[in-house]
Every structure is written in C-alpha cells, then in structure tokens.
PDB file of C-alpha atoms in Angstrom:
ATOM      1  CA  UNK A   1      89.538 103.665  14.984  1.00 97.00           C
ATOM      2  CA  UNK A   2      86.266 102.877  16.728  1.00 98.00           C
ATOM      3  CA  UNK A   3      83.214 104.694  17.858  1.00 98.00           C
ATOM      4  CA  UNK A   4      80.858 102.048  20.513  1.00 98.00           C
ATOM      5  CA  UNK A   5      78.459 104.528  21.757  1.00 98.00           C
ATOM      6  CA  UNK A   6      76.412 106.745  18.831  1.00 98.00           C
ATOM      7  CA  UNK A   7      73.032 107.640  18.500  1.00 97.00           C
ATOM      8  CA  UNK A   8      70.950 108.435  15.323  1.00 97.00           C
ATOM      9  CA  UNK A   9      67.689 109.960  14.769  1.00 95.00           C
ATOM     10  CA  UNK A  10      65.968 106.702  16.553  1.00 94.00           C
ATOM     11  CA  UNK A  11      66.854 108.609  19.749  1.00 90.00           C
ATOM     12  CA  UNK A  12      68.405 111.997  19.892  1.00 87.00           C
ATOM     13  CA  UNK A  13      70.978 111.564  17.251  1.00 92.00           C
ATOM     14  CA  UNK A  14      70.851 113.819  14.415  1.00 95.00           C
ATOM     15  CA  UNK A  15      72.283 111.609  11.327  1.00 98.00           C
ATOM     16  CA  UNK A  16      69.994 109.016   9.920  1.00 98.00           C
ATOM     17  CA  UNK A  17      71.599 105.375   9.632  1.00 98.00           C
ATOM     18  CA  UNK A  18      72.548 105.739   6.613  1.00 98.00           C
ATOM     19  CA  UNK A  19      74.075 109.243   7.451  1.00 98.00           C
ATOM     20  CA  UNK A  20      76.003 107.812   9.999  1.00 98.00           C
ATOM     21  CA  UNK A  21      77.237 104.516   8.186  1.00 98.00           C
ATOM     22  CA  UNK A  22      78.462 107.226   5.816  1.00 98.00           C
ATOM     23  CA  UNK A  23      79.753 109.739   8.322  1.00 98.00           C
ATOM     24  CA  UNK A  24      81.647 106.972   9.516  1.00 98.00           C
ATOM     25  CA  UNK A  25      83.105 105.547   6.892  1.00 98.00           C
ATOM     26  CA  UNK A  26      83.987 109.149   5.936  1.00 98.00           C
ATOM     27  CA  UNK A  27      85.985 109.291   9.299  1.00 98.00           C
ATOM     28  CA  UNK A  28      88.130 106.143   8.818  1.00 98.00           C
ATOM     29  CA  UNK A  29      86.072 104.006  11.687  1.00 98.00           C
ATOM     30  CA  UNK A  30      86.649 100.531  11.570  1.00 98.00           C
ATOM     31  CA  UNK A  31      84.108  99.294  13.848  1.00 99.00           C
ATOM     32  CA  UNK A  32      81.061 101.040  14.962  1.00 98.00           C
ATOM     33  CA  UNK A  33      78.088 100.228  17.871  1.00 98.00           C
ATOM     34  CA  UNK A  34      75.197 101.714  17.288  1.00 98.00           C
ATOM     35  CA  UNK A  35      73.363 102.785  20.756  1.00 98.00           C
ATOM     36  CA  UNK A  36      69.849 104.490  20.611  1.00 97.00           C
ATOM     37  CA  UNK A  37      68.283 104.761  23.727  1.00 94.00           C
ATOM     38  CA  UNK A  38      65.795 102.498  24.723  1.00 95.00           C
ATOM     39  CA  UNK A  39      65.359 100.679  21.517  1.00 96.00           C
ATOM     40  CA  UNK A  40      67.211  97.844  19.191  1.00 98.00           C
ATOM     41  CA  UNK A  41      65.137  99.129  16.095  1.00 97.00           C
ATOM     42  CA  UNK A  42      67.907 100.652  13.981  1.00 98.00           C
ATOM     43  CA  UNK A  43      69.687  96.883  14.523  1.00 98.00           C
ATOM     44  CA  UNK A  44      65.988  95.582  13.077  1.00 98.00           C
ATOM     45  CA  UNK A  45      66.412  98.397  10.256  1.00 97.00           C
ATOM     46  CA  UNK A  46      69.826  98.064   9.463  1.00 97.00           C
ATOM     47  CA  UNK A  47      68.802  94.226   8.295  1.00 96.00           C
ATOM     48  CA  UNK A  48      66.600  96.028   5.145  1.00 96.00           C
ATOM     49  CA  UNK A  49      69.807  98.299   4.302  1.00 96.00           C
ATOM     50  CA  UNK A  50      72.581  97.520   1.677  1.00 97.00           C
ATOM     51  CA  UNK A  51      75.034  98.564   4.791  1.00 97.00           C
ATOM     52  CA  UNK A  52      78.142  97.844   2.718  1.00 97.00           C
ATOM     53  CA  UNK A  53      77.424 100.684   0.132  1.00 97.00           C
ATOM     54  CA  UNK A  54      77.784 102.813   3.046  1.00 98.00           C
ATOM     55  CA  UNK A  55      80.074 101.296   5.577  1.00 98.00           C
ATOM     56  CA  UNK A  56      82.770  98.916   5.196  1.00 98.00           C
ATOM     57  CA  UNK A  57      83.746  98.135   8.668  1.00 98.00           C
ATOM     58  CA  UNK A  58      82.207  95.900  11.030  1.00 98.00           C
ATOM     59  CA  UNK A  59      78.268  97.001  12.867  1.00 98.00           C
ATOM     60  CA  UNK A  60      78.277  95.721  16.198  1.00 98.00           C
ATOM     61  CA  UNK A  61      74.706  95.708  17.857  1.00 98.00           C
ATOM     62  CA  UNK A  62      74.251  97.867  20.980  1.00 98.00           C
ATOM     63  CA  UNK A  63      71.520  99.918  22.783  1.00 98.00           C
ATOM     64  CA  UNK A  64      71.434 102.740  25.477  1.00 98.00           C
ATOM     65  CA  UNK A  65      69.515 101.918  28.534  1.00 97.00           C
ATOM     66  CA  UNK A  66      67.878 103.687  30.943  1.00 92.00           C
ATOM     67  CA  UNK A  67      67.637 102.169  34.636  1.00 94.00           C
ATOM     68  CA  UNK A  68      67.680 102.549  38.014  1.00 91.00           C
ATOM     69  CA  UNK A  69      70.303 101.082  39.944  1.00 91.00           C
ATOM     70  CA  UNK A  70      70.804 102.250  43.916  1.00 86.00           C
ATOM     71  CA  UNK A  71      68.366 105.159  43.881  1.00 80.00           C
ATOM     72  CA  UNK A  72      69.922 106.403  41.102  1.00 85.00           C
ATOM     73  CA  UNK A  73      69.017 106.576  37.143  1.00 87.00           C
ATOM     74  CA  UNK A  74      71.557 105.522  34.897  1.00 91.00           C
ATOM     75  CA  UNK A  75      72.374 104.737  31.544  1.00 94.00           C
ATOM     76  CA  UNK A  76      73.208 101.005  30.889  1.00 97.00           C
ATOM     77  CA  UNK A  77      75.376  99.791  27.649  1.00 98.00           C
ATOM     78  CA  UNK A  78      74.245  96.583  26.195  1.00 98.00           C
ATOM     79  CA  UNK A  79      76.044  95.248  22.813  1.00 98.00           C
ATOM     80  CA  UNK A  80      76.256  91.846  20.657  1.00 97.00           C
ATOM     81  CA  UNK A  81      72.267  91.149  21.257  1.00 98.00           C
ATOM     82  CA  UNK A  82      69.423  89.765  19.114  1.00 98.00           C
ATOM     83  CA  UNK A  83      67.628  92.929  18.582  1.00 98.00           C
ATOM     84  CA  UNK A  84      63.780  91.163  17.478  1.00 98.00           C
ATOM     85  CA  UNK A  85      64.214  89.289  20.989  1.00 97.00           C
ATOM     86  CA  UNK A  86      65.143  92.481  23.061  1.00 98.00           C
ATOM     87  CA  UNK A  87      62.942  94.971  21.112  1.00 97.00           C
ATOM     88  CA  UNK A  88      59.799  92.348  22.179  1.00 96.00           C
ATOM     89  CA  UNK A  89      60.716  93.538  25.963  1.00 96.00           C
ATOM     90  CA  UNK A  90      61.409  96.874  25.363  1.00 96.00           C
ATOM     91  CA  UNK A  91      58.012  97.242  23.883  1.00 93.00           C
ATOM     92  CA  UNK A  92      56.527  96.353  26.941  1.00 92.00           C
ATOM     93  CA  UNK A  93      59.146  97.758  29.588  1.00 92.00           C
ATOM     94  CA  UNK A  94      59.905 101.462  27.737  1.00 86.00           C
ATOM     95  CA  UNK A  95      57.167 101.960  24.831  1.00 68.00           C
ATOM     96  CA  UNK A  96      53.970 101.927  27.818  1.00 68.00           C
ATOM     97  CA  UNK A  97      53.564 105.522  28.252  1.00 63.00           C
ATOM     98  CA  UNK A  98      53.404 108.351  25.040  1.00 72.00           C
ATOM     99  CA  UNK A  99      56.650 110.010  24.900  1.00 76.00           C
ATOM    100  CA  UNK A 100      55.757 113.724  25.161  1.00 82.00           C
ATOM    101  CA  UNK A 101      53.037 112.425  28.435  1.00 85.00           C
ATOM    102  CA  UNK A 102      56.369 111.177  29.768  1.00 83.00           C
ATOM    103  CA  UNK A 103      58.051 113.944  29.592  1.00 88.00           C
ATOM    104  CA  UNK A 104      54.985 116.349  30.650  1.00 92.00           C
ATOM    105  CA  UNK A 105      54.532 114.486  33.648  1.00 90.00           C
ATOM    106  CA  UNK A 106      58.454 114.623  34.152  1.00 90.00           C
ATOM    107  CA  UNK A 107      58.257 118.407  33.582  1.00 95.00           C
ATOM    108  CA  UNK A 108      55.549 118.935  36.743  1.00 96.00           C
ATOM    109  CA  UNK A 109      56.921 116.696  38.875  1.00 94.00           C
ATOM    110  CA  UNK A 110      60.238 119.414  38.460  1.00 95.00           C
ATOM    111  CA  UNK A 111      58.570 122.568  38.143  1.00 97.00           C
ATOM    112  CA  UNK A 112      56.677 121.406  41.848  1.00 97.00           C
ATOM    113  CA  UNK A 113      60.077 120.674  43.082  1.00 96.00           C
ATOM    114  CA  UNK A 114      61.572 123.827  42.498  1.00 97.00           C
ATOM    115  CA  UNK A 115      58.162 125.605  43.822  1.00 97.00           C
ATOM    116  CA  UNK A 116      58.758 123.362  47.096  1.00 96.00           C
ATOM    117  CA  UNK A 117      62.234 124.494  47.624  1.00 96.00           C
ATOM    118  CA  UNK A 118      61.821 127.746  46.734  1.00 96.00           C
ATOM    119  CA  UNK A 119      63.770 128.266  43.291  1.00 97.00           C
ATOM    120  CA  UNK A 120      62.712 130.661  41.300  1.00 97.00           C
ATOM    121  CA  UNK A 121      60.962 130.028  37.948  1.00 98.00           C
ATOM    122  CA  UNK A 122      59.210 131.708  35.435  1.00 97.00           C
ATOM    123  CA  UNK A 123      56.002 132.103  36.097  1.00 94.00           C
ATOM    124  CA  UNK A 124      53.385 129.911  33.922  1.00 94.00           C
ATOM    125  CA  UNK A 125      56.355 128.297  32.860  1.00 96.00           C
ATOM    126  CA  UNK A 126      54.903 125.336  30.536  1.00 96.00           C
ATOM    127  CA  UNK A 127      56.108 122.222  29.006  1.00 96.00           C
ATOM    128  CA  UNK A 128      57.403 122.861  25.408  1.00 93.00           C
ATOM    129  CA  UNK A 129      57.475 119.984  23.008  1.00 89.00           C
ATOM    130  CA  UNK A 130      60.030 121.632  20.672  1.00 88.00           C
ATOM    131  CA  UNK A 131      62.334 121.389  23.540  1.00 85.00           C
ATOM    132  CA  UNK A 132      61.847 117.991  24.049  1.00 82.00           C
ATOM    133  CA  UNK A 133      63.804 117.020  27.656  1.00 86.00           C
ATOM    134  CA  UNK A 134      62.337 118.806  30.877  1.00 92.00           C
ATOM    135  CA  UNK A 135      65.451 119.030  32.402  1.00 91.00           C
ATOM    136  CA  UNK A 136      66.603 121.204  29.816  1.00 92.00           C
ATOM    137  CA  UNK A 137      63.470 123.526  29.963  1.00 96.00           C
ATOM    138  CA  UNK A 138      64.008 123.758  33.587  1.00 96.00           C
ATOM    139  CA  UNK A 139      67.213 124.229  33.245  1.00 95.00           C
ATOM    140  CA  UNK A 140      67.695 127.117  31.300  1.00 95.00           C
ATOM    141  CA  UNK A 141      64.644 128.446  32.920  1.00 97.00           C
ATOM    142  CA  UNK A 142      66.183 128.692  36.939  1.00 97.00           C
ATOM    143  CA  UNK A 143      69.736 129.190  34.924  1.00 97.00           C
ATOM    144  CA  UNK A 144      67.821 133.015  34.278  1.00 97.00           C
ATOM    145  CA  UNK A 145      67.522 133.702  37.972  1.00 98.00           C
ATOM    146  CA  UNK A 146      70.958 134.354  39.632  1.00 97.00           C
ATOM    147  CA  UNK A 147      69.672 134.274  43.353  1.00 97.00           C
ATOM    148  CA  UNK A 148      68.964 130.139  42.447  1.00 97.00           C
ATOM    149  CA  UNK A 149      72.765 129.976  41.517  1.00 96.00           C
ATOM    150  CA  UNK A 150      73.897 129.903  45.263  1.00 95.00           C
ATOM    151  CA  UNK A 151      72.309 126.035  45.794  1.00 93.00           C
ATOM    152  CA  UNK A 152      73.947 124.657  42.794  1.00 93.00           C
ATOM    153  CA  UNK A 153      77.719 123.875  42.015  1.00 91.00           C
ATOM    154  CA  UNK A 154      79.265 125.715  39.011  1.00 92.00           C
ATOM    155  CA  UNK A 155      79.211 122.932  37.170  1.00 88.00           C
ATOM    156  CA  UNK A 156      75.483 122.201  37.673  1.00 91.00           C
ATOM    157  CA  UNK A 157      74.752 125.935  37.111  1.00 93.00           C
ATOM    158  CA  UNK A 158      76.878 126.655  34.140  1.00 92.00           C
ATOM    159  CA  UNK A 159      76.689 122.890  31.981  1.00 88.00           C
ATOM    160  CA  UNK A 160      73.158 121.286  31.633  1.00 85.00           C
ATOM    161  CA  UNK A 161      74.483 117.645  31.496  1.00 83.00           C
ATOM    162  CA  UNK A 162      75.644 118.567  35.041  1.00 82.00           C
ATOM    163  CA  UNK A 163      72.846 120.034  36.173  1.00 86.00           C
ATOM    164  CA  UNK A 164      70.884 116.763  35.034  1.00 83.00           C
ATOM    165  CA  UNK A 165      73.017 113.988  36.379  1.00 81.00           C
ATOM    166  CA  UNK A 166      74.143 115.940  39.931  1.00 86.00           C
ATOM    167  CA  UNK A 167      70.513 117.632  40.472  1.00 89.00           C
ATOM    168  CA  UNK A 168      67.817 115.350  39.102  1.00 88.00           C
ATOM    169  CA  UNK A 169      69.219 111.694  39.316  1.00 85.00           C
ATOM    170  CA  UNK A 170      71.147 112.500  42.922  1.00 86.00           C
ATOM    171  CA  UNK A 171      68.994 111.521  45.711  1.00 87.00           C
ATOM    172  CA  UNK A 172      70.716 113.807  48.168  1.00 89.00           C
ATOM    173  CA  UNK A 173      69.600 117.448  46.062  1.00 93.00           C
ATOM    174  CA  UNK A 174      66.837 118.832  46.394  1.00 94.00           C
ATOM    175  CA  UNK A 175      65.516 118.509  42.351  1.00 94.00           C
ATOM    176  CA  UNK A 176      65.894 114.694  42.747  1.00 91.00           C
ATOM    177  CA  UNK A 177      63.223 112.717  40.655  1.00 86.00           C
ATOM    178  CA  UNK A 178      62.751 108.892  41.751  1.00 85.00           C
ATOM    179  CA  UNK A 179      63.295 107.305  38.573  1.00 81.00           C
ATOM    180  CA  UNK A 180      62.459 104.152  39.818  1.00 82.00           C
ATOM    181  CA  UNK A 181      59.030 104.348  39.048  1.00 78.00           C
ATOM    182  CA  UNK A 182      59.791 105.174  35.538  1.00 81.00           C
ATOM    183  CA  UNK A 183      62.453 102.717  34.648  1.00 88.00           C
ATOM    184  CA  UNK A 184      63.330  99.519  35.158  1.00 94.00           C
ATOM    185  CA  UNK A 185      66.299  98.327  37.259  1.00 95.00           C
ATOM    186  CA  UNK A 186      69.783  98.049  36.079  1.00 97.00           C
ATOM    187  CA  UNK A 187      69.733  94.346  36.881  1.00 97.00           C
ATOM    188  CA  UNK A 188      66.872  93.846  34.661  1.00 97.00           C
ATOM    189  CA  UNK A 189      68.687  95.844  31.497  1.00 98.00           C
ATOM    190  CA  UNK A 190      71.454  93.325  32.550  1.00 98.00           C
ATOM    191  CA  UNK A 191      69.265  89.912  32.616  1.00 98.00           C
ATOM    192  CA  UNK A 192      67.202  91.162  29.418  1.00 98.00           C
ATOM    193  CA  UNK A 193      70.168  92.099  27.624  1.00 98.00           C
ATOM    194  CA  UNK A 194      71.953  88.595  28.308  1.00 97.00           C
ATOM    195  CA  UNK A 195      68.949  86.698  27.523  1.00 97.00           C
ATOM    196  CA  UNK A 196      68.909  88.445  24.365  1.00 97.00           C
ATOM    197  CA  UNK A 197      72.643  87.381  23.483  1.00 91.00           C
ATOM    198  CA  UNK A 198      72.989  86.125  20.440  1.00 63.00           C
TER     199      UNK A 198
END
C-alpha cells in the first residue's frame, strides 16, 4: 500500500515525523510522500533522523503548494525534489509575511465581504488564533444564521471544505478572495519544483 499526500505537524498534520514514519509502518505502507504545505523542511529534517528505526519502506520527497492558476487558488503536488534547493525559494516566495498577519488580514478581507453582500455575522466577530484558518471562523460563524443558507449550496453550507473551495477560491461567488496577490502562480510551483529535481 501507499499513502503520497500526508501532512505532519510542519503544516496542519497532527503526527510528528516520527509519529507518522511509525503510524505508517504500523499500517503496512510501503511507500510514503510526505506533503506539508508550503515547505520541504520535514525532507531537510528527516536527513538528522534514524528513519529506518521507524519506517522500513521507501520516503519519497513531496510538498503541498499553494498557487494561483486561472483566477483560482489551488493546491499544487510536487514530489522527487532537492528540498535545501526548493526550501531557499520558498523562504522567499511563502515565509514573507507572519503567519497569523496572514491569516488576520485574510480574516477582514472575508468578514468585509460578507458585510458587502449582506450575510449575516456575528457582530464584533474577531480573528481567533486558536482557530487558526479564517475560512473556518467564518464559516461556522454565517453557518449560525439560517437566512445566509439560501445563497449557498448544501454542500457549501453543511461541509466547510466546500464552503472553502466553492465560496472563497471561485471567482464567480460572492466570498471570492483574489489569491493572486497572496500566492504565487501554479506555473511558478511547476518551474521551481522542476528546477529543484533532483
């Protein structure tokens, strides 16, 4: 068996690398990717670990990227790359803003969006750290305030992954965030990514 897309706690996994080298082991997988998003450091990491007193299958190096390709953020798979070379660029392309500013500014530009068009949301509603994503404080803030249910699709209303990727990365809704200014373009993952091949 294989697993080529997990996260650990160098994005929003849960399991440690060691964890998961263990975890998988545990569950019989032969070869595993490990994809954090927006960083090659566990690869860097994984260099300082015994990984074979954990795992016994085969690590194959991967990230999680997000981009902007055709108005639209994605997330971009990238495996078998020197991690030093492609961490050096992600450094400067995903590391230039503090993580929680990020996702305060995010968290305005949504809450002013749903004041514009008139969905209702708590008021004083403020950014909360221990919640981490914006969408997801949004989310299960307008999710409390049936009359905002009639503009959304049961999936977006009732699942907050679909709420995310149909609301705020589709250009045609109303909660649509231009990404573009926050990420760089799928074709730049892509040339980065191959540059960094091994």
């Amino acid at each position: 068996m294989i697993d080529l897309h997990t996260h650990t706690i160098f994005s929003d996994g849960t399991w440690t690398i060691e964890e998961m080298l263990s975890n998988a082991e545990k569950a019989g997988i032969s070869t595993l990717a490990i994809t954090d998003h927006d960083t090659a450091m566990p690869h860097i990491k994984l260099k300082e670990i015994d990984t074979k007193s954990y795992f016994s299958g085969r690590i194959i190096v991967g990230g999680e990227f997000n981009a902007f390709f055709d108005n639209i953020k994605i997330e971009l798979l990238g495996y078998d790359f020197n991690p030093e070379l492609l961490q050096e660029w992600i450094n400067k392309t995903y590391n230039t803003m503090d993580e929680i500013e990020g996702y305060k500014k995010e968290f305005d530009e949504l809450l002013q969006l749903c004041k514009k068009n008139n969905i209702k949301t708590t008021k004083d509603l403020e950014y909360d750290e221990s919640l981490k994503y914006p969408t997801k404080i949004i989310y299960n803030d307008i999710t409390k305030y049936i009359e905002n249910k009639k503009i959304f699709t049961d999936d977006e209303w009732n699942i907050r992954e679909g709420f995310f990727r149909s609301c705020t990365c589709n250009p045609n809704f109303v909660l649509y965030r231009d990404f573009s200014k926050q990420y760089p373009n799928a074709l730049e993952v892509s040339k980065q990514i191959r540059k960094a091949r091994r």
